[in-house]
Structure formats: C-alpha cells, structure tokens
CSV table of C-alpha atoms in Angstrom, one decimal:
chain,number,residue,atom,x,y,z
A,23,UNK,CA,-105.1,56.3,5.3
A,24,UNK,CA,-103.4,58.2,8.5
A,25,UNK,CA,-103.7,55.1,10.3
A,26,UNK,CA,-102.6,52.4,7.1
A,27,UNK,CA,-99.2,54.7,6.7
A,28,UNK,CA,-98.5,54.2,10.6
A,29,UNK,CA,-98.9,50.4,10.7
A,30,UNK,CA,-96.3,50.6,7.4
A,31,UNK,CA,-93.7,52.9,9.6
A,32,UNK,CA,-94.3,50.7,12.8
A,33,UNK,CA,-93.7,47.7,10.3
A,34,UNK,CA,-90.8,49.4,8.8
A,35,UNK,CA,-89.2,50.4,12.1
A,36,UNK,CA,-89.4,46.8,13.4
A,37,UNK,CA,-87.8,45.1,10.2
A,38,UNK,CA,-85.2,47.5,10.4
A,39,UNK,CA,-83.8,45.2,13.4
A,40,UNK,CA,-82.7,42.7,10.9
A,41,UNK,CA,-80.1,44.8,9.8
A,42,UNK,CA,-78.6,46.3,13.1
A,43,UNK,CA,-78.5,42.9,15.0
A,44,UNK,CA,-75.2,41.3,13.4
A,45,UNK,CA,-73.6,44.6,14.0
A,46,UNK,CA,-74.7,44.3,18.1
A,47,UNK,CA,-73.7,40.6,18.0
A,48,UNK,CA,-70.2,41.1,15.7
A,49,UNK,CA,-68.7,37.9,17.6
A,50,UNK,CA,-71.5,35.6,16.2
A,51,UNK,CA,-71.2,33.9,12.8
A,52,UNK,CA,-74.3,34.8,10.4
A,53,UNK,CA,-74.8,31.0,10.5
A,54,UNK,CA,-75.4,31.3,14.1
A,55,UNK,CA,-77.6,34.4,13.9
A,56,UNK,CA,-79.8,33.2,11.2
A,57,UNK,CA,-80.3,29.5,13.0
A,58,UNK,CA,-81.5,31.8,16.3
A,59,UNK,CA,-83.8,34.0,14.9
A,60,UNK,CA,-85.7,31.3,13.1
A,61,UNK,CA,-85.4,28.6,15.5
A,62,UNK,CA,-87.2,31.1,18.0
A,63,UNK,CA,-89.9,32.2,15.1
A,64,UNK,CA,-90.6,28.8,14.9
A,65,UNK,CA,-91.6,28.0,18.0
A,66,UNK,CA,-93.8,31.1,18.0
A,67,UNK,CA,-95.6,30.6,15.1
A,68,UNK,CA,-95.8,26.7,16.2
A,69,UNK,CA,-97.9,28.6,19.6
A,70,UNK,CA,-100.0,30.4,17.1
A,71,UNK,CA,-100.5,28.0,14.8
A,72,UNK,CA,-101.4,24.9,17.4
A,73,UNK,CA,-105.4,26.5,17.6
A,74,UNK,CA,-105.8,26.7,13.8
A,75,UNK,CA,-104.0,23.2,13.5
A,76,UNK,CA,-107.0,20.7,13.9
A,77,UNK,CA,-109.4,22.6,11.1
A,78,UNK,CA,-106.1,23.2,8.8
A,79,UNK,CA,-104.1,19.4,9.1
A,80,UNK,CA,-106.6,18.4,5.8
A,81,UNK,CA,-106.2,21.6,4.1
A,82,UNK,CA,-102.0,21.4,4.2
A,83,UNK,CA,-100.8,19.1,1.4
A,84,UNK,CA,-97.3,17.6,0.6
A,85,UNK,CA,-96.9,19.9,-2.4
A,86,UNK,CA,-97.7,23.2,0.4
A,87,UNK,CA,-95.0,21.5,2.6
A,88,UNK,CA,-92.7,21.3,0.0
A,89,UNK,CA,-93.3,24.9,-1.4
A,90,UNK,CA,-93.4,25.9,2.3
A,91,UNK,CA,-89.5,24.5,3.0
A,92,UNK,CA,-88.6,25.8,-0.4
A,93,UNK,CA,-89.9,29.2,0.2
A,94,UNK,CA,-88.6,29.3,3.5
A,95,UNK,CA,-85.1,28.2,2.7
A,96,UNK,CA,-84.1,30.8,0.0
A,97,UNK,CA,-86.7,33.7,1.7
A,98,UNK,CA,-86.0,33.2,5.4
A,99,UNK,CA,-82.6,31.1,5.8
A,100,UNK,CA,-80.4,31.8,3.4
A,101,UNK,CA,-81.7,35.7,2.4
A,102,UNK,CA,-80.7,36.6,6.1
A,103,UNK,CA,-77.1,34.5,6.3
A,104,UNK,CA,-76.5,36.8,3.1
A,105,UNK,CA,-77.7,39.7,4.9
A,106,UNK,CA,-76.2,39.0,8.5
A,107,UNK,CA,-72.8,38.6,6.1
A,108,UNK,CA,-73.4,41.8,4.5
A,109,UNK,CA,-73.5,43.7,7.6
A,110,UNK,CA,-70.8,42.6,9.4
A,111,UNK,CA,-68.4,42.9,6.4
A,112,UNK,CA,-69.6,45.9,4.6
A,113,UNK,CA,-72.1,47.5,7.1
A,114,UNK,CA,-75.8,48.9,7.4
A,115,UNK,CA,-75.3,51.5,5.1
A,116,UNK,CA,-75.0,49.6,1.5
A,117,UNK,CA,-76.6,46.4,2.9
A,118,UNK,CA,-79.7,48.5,3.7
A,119,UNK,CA,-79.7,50.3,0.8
A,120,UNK,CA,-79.0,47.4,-2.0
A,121,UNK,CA,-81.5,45.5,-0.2
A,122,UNK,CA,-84.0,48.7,-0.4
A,123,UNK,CA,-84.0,47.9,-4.1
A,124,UNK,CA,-86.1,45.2,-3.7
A,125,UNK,CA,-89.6,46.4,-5.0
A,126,UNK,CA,-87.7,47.3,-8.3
A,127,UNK,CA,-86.6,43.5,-8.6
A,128,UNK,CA,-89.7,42.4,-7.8
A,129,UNK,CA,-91.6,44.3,-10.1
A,130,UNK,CA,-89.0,43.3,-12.7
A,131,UNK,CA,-89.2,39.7,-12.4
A,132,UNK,CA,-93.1,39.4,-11.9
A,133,UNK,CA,-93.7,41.8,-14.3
A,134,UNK,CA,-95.2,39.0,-17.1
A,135,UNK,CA,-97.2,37.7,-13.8
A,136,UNK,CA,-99.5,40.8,-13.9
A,137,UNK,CA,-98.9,42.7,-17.1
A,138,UNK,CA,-96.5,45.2,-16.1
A,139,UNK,CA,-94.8,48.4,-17.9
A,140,UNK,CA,-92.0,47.2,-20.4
A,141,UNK,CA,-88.5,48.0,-19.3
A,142,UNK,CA,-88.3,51.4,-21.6
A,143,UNK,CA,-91.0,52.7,-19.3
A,144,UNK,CA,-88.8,52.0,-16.3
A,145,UNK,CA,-85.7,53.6,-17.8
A,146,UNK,CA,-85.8,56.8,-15.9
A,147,UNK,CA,-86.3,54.8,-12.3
A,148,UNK,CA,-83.8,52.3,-12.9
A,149,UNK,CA,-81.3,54.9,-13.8
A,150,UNK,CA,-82.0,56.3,-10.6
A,151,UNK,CA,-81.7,52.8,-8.6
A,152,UNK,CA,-78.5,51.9,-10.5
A,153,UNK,CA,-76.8,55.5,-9.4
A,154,UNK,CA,-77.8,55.2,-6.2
A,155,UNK,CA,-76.0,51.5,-6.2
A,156,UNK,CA,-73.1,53.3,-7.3
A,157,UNK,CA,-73.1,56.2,-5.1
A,158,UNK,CA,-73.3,53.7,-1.9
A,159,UNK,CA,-70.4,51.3,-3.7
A,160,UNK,CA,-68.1,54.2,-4.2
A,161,UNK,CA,-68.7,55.6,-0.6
A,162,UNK,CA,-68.2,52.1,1.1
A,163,UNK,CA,-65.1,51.2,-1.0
A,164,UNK,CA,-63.7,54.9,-0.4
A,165,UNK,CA,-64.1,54.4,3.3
A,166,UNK,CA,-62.6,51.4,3.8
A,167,UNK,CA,-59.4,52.3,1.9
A,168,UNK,CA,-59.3,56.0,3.8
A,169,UNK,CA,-59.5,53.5,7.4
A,170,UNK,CA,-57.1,51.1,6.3
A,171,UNK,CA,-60.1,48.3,5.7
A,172,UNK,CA,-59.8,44.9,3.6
A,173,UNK,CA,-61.1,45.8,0.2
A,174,UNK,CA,-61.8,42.2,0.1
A,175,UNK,CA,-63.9,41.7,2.8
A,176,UNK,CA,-66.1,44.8,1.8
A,177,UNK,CA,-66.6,43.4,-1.6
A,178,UNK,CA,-67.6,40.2,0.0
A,179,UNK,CA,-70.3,41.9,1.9
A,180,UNK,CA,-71.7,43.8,-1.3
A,181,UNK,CA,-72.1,40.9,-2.6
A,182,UNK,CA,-73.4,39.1,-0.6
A,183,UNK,CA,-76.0,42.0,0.1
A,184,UNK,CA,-76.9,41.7,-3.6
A,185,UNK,CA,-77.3,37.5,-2.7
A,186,UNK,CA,-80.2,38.8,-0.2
A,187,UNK,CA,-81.5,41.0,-2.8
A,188,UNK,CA,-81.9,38.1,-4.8
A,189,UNK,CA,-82.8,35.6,-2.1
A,190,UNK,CA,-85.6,37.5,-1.2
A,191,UNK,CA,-86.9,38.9,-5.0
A,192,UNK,CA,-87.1,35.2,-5.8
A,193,UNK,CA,-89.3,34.4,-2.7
A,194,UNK,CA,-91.5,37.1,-3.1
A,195,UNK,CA,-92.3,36.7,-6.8
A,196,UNK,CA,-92.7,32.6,-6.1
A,197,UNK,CA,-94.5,33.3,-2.6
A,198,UNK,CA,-97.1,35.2,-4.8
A,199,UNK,CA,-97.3,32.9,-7.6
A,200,UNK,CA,-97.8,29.9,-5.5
A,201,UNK,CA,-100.4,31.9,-3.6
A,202,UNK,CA,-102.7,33.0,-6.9
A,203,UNK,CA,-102.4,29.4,-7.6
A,204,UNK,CA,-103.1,27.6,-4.9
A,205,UNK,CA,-105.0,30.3,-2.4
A,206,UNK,CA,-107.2,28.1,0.0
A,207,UNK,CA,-105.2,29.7,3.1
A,208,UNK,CA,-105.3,33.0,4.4
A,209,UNK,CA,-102.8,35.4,4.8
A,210,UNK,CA,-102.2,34.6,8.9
A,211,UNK,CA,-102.5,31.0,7.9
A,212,UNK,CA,-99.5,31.2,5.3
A,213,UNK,CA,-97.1,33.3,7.4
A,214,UNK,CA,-97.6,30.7,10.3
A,215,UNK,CA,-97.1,27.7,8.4
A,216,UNK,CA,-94.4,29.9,6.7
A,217,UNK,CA,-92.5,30.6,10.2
A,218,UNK,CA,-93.0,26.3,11.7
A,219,UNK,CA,-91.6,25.2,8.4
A,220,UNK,CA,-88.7,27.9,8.7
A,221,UNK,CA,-88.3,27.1,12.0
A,222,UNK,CA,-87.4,23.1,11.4
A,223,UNK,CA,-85.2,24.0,8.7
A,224,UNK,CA,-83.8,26.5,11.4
A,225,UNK,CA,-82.8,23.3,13.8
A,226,UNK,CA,-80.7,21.9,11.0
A,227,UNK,CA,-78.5,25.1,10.5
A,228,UNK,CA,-78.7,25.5,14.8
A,229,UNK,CA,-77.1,21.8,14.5
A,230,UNK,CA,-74.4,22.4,11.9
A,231,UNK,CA,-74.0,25.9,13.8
A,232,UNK,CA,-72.7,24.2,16.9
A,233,UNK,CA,-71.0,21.2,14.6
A,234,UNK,CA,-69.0,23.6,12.9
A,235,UNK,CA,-65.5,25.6,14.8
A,236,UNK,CA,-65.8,29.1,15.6
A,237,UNK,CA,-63.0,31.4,14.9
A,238,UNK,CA,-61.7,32.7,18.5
A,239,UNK,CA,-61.2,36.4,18.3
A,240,UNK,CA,-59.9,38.1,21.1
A,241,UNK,CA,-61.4,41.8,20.6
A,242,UNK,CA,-64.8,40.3,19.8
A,243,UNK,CA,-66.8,39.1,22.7
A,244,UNK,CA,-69.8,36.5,22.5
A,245,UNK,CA,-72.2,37.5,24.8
A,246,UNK,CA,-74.6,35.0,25.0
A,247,UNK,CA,-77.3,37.3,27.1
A,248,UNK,CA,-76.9,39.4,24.4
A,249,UNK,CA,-77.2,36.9,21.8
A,250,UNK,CA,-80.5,35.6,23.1
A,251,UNK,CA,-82.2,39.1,23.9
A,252,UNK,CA,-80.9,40.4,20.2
A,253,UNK,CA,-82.7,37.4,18.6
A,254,UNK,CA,-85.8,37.3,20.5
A,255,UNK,CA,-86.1,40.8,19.8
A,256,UNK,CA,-85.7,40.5,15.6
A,257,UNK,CA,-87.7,37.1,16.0
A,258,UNK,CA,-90.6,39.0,17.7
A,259,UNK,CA,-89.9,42.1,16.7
A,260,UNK,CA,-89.6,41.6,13.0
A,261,UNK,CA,-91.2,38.5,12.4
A,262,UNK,CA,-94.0,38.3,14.1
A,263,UNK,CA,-95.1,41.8,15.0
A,264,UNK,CA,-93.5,43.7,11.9
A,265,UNK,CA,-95.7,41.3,9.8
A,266,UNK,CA,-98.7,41.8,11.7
A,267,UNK,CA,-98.6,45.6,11.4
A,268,UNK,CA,-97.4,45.3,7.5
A,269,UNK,CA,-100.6,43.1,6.8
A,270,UNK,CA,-102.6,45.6,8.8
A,271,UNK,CA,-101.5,48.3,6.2
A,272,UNK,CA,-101.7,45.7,3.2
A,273,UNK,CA,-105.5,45.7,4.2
A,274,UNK,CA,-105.9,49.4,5.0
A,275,UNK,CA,-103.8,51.2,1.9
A,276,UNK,CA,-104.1,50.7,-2.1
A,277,UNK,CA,-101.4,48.7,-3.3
A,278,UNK,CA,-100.0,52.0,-5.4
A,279,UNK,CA,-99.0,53.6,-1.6
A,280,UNK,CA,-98.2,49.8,0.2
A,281,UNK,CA,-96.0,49.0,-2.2
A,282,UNK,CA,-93.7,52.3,-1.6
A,283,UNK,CA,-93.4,51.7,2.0
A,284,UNK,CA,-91.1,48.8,2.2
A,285,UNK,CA,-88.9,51.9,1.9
A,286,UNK,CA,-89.5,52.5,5.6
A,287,UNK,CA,-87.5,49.1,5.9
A,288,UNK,CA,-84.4,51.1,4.6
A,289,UNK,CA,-84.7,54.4,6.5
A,290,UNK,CA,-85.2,52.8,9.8
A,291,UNK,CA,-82.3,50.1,9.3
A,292,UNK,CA,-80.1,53.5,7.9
A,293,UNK,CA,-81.0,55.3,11.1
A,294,UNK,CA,-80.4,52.7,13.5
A,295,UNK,CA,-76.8,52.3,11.6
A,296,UNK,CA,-76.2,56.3,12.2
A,297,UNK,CA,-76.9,55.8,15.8
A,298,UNK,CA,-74.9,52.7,16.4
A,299,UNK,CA,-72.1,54.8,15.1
A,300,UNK,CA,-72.6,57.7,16.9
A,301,UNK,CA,-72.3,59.5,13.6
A,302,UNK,CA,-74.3,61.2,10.5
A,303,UNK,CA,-74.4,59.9,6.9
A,304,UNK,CA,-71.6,60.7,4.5
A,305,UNK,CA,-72.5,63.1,1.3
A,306,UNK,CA,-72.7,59.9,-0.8
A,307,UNK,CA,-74.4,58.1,1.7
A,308,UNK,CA,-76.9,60.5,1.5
A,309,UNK,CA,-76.8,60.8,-2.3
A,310,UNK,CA,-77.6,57.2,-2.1
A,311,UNK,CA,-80.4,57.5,-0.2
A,312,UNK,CA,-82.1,60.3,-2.2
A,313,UNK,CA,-81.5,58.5,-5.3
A,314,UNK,CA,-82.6,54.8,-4.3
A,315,UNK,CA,-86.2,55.9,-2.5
A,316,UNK,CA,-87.0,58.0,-5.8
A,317,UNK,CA,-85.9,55.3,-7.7
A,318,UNK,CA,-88.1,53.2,-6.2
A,319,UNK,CA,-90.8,55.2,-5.8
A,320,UNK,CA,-91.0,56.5,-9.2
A,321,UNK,CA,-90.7,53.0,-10.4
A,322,UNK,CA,-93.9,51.8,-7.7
A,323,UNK,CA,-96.2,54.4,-8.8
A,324,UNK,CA,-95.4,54.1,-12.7
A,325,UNK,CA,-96.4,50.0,-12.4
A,326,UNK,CA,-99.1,50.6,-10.6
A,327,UNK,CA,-100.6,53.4,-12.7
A,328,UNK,CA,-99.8,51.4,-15.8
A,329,UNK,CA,-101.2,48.0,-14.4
A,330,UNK,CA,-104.6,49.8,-13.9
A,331,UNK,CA,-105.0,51.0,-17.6
C-alpha cells in the first residue's frame, strides 16, 4: 500500500504541471499551449505505440477512431484550452481547486453506470464541495477588486475552470463507458492510441494557432526556449509519466483509496502556485482547501462503501 500511495503522489506531483505552465508562459495564448503539449504527446505516444502497431492495426476499428478523436477532443484539447484560460485569467488557486472537484462530478454523472448512492446520501459532501467553491469565488473576486483587477476577466477564468471541470467529467464517464463496452485493449494500449489521436487533432489547433494574430503585449515576453522546455516538460511530465505512475497505483491500491488521490492533483498544482508567487495561501484559500479535499473524500469513500453493499 506504502508503495501504491507513492506512485499516486508522484502522479499527483507531475499533473500538477498542467496548471503552473500557462502561468510560466503568460505571453502564450491557451490555443498555443494546448496545440504544444499535445502535438509533442503525440509524437511520443506515436514512438510507443509503433512496436504494438503491427499485432494492434486489426484490433483498431473506425468506431475506436472515432470514439478515440471524440474523447480526445473534449478530454485532452479543449479541457486544457479551458484550463490554460483559467489560469492565466483567474490563477492556480480556483482553477486548481474547481477542477479538484472532479471525482464528485464523476461519481455524479456515472452514478446509474455502477449503481451508486442517491443524491440524499451525498448531501453532507456536496455541501462541503459547494462551500469550498464559494470560499475560493469570494477570495478570488475579493482579490482582484483589493489589486485593482478586471472583475471581468476573473469571471471569465472561473468559468472557464468550471468548462474544464466539465470537459474532463464528460471524458472520464464516456472514456469508461466505451471501455466496459468495448474492452479488447489494454490500459497502455488505450492511453497510446489515446495520445496519436490527440496528437493529430493537436496539428489542426498548431495550424490555426499560427493562422490566427497574436495580441503584442509589451510587458509579456514570448520566450520560445521557454515555451518548448515548459511543454516538453507537462507533455512528458504529465502525460506520459504521470499516467504511468497513476496506472501503477490503479493496479497496486483498492479503488476506495485510488479514487481519493486525484486530490494530490490539487495540492501539488496549489503548492507550485504558492511558490510561483513567493507567497502563502489566503485564510479562504485555505478554507477552500480544507473544505473541497473533505468534500471529496467524504463523497469517495461513501460511493465506494455503498457500491460494495
């Protein structure tokens, strides 16, 4: 179990990336961003893939490759343009933590999948959630009037942190549906056909990336070193070696403990924000925290306990 709980904080330390690189690369659109990251997944996967390819070209049918660009779209594409948004309008802090509520959603929406607790059961969790949510909306709305910030702007990032939320509950619920339907590939399998069909989708949005102007700002550098070592990083980093290690615990711990640490995800993302700004979390900030990981925890051990009766 010692050794299941560190491949989920090694997991949770890597994905936490995502959400500090648009804040490291502020002069780069999230259209830019998101075409980088998966453009260079692709290709990895594509290396990983190419040995597996000759036994698996008869297995792969049209209706994978369609579910495959579907899921990839709304899960890879557009869930980290909403989140590359988020952070660079509203910051780490409520991205991170809106985001965090994702294995409430998921749980919520998949529920009639595998015969979950009815919503009066979950009261006391999503009580929790839904403070947190507001602890984080009235800190980041506070802050920006106290520094003289666009209120605009920072309710376009909240929202668009709840898009990701969404992006990425819909994926996972249809990710695991078309799985338990169709399961004749493993987990590796998936996650690399996963990453070559993000990865073309990826060269579309890399072509309308350089298509489209970019706004010059003066105060706002684009460092194009930068740009490339930030999004190998998250594209290695995250994508390939985050999922290794979270598939490593998926295997090694009971779904009732996995499922609660996707909240490393959150802390590590939250910590990497603190440092960034060379400061510590304000009271509701941290009110946020405590609130959203109970939330969610409460809410991942009540499912699980009531999915085994």
């Amino acid at each position: 179990m010692g050794k299941g709980i560190s491949y989920g904080l090694a997991a949770g330390a890597l994905w936490g990336l995502v959400f500090l690189a648009p804040r490291l690369l502020p002069g780069f659109s999230p259209l830019e961003l998101s075409a980088a990251r998966y453009v260079l997944y692709g290709l990895v996967s594509a290396a990983f893939l190419a040995p597996l390819w000759p036994r698996l070209r008869h297995s792969v049918t049209s209706n994978d490759w369609r579910a495959l660009f579907r899921l990839s779209l709304v899960g890879n594409l557009v869930y980290y343009l909403f989140v590359a948004a988020s952070v660079q309008m509203a910051g780490i802090a409520p991205a991170s933590l809106i985001v965090g509520v994702l294995p409430v959603t998921v749980t919520l929406v998949g529920s009639r999948d595998h015969g979950a607790l009815p919503l009066r059961k979950l009261a006391g969790p999503l009580a929790l959630v839904v403070a947190g949510i507001v602890c984080i909306n009235v800190d980041v709305f506070t802050h920006a009037a106290a520094s003289g910030g666009d209120w605009r702007m920072t309710l376009a990032g909240v929202v668009c942190a709840v898009g990701a939320l969404a992006s990425w509950t819909w994926y996972a619920v249809a990710n695991a549906r078309y799985l338990a339907k169709f399961g004749h590939f493993t987990s590796q399998e998936w996650s690399l056909l996963t990453g070559v069909a993000t990865g073309v989708l990826a060269c579309a949005l890399a072509i309308a990336a350089l298509l489209l102007p970019h706004p010059v700002t003066a105060d706002v550098p684009r460092d194009w070193q930068m740009f490339l070592i930030v999004n190998i990083a998250v594209a290695i980093g995250a994508s390939t070696i985050g999922n290794a290690f979270w598939n490593a615990a998926s295997r090694t711990l009971p779904l009732t403990l996995s499922g609660q640490l996707i909240v490393f995800e959150t802390l590590f993302a939250l910590v990497y924000g603190f440092i960034y700004e060379h400061r510590l979390p304000r009271l509701l900030e941290i009110a946020a925290v405590v609130l959203l990981l109970a939330g969610v925890s409460a809410s991942v051990r009540l499912h699980s306990r009531g999915s085994t009766h």
